[in-house]
Coordinates of N, CA, C and O in Angstrom, one line a residue:
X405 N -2.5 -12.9 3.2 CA -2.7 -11.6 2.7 C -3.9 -11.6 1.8 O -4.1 -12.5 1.0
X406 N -4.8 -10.6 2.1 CA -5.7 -10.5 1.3 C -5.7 -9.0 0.8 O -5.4 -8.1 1.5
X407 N -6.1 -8.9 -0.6 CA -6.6 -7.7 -1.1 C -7.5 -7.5 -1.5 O -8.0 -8.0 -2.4
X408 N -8.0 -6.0 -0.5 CA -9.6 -5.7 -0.1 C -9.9 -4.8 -1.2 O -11.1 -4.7 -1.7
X409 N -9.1 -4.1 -1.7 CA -9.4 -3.1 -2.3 C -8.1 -2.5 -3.7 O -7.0 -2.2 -3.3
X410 N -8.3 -2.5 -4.5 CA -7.1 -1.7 -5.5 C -7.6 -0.6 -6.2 O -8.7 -0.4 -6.7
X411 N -6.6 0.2 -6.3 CA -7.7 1.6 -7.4 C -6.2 1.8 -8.4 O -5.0 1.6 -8.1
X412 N -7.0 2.4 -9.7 CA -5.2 2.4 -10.5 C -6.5 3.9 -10.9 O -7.8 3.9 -10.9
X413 N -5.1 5.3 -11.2 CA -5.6 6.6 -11.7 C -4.7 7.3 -12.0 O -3.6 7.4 -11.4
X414 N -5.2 7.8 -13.1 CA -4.2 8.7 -13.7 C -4.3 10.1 -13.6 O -5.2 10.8 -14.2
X415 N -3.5 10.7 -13.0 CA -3.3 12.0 -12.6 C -2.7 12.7 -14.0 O -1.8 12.0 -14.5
X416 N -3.0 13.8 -14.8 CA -2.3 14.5 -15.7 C -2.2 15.9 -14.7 O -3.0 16.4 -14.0
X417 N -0.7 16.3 -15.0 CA -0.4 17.7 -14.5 C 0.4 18.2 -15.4 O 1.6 18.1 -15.3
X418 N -0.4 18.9 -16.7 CA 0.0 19.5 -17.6 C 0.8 18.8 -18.9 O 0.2 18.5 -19.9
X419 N 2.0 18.7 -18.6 CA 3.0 17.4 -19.4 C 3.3 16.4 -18.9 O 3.4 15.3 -19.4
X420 N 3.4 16.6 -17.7 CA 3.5 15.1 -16.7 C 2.2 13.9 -16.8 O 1.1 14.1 -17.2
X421 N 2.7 13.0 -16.5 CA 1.4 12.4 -16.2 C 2.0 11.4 -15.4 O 3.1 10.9 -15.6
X422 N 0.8 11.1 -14.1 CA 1.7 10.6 -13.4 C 0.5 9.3 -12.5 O -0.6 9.7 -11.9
X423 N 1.0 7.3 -12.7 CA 0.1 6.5 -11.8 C 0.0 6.9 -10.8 O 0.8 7.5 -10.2
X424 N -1.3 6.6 -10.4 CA -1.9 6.7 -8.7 C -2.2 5.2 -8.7 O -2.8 4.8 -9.7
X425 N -1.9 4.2 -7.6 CA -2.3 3.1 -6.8 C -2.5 3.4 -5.5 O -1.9 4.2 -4.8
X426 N -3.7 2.5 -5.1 CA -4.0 2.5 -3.8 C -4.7 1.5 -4.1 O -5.5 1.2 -5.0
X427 N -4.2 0.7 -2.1 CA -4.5 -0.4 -2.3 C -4.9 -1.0 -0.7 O -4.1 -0.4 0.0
X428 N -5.4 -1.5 -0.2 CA -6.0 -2.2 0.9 C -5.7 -3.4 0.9 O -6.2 -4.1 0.0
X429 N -4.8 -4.1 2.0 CA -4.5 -5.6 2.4 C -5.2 -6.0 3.9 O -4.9 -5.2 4.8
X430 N -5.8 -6.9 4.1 CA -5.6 -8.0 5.2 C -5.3 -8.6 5.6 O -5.6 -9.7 5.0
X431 N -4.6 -8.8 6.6 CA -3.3 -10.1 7.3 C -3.9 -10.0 8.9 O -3.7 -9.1 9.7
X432 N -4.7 -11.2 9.0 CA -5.1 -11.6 10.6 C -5.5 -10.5 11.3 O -5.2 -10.1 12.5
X433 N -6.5 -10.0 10.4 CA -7.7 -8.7 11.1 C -6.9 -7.2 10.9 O -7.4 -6.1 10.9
X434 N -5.9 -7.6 10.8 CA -5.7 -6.2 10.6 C -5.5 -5.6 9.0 O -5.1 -6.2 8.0
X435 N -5.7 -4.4 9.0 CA -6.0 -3.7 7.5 C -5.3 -2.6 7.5 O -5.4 -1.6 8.3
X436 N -4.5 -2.6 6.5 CA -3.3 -1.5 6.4 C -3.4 -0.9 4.6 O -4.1 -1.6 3.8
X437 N -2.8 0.0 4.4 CA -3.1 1.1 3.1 C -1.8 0.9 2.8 O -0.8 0.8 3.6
X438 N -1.7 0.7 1.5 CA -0.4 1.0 0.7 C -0.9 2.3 -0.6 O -1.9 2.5 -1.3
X439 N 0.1 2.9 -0.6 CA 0.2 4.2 -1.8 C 1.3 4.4 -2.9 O 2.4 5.0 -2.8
X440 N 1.0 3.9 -3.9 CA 2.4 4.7 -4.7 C 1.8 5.0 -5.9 O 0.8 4.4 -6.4
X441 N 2.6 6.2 -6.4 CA 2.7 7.3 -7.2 C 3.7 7.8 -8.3 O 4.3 8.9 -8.1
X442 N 3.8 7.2 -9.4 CA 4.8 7.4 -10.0 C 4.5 7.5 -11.6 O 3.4 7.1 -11.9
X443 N 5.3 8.0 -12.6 CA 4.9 7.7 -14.0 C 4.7 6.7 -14.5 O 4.5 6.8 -15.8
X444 N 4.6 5.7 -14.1 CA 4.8 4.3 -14.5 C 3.8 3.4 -13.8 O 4.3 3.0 -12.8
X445 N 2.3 2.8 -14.0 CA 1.5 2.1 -12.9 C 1.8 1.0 -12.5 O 1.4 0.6 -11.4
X446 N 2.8 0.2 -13.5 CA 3.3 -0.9 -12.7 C 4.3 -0.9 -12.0 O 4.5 -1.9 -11.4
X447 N 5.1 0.3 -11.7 CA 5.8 0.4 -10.7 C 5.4 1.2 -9.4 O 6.1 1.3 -8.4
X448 N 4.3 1.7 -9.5 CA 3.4 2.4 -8.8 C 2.2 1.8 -8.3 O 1.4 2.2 -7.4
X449 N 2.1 0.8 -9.0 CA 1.6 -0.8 -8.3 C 2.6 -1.8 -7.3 O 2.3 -2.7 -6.5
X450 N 3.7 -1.4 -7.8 CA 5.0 -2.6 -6.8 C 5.6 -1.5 -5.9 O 6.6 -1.7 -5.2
X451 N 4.9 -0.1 -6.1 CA 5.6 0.5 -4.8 C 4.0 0.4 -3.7 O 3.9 -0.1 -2.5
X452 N 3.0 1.0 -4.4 CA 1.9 0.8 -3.2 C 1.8 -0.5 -2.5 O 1.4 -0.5 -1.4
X453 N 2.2 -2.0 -3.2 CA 2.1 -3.2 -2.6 C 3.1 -3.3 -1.1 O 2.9 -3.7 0.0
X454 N 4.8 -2.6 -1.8 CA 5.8 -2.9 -0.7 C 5.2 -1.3 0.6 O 5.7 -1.4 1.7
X455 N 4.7 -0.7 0.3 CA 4.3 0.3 1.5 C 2.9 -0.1 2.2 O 2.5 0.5 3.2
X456 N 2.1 -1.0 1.7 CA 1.1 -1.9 2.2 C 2.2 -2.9 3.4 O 2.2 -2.7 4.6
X457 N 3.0 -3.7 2.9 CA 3.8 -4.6 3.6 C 4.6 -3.8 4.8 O 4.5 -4.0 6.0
X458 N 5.3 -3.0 4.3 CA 6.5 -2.1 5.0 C 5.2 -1.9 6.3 O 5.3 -2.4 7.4
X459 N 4.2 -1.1 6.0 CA 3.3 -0.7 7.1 C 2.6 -1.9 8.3 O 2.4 -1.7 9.5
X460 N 2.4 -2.7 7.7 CA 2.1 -4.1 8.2 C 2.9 -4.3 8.9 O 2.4 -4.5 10.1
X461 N 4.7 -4.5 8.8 CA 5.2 -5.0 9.2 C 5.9 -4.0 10.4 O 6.7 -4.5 11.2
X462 N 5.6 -2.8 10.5 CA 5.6 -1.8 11.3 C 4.7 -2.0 12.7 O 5.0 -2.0 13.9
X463 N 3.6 -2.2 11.9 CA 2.3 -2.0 13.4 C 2.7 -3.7 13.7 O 2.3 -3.8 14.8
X464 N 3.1 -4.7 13.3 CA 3.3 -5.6 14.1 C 4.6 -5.9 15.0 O 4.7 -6.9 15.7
X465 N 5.8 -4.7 14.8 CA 6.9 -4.4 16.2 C 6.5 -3.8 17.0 O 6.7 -4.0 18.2
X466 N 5.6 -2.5 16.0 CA 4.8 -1.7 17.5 C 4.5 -2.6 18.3 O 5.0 -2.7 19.4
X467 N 3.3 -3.6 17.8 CA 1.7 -4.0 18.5 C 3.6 -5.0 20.1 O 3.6 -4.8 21.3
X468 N 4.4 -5.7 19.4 CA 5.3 -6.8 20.0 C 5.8 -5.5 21.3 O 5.5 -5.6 22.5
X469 N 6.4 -4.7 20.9 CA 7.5 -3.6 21.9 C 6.0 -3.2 23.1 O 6.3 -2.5 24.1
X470 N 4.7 -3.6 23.1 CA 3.7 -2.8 23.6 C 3.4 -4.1 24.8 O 2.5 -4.0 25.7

């Protein structure tokens, strides 16, 4: 796994305020997006990491069932 890319941002919506992560990985040419969003950046960092993975591990049952 490599990571191509990370962005950390903070969204304010009034009283709220809420992390933005996004993040870019590569695993054997292929490049997949992870996103999470939450009050909290380090958990909005360990959710964009597992929706980077979860997506990875998606397009490679697809790419197998094909």
């Amino acid at each position: 796994w490599y990571c191509l890319f990370f962005s950390v941002r903070s969204l304010a919506c009034g009283t709220v305020c809420l992390g933005e992560v996004l993040l870019r990985i590569e695993d054997r040419g292929k490049v997949v997006i992870g996103h999470g969003l939450v009050p909290d950046i380090i958990t909005a960092a360990g959710k964009a990491y597992l929706n980077g993975l979860n997506r990875h591990v998606y397009l490679q049952k697809e790419a197998e069932r094909k």
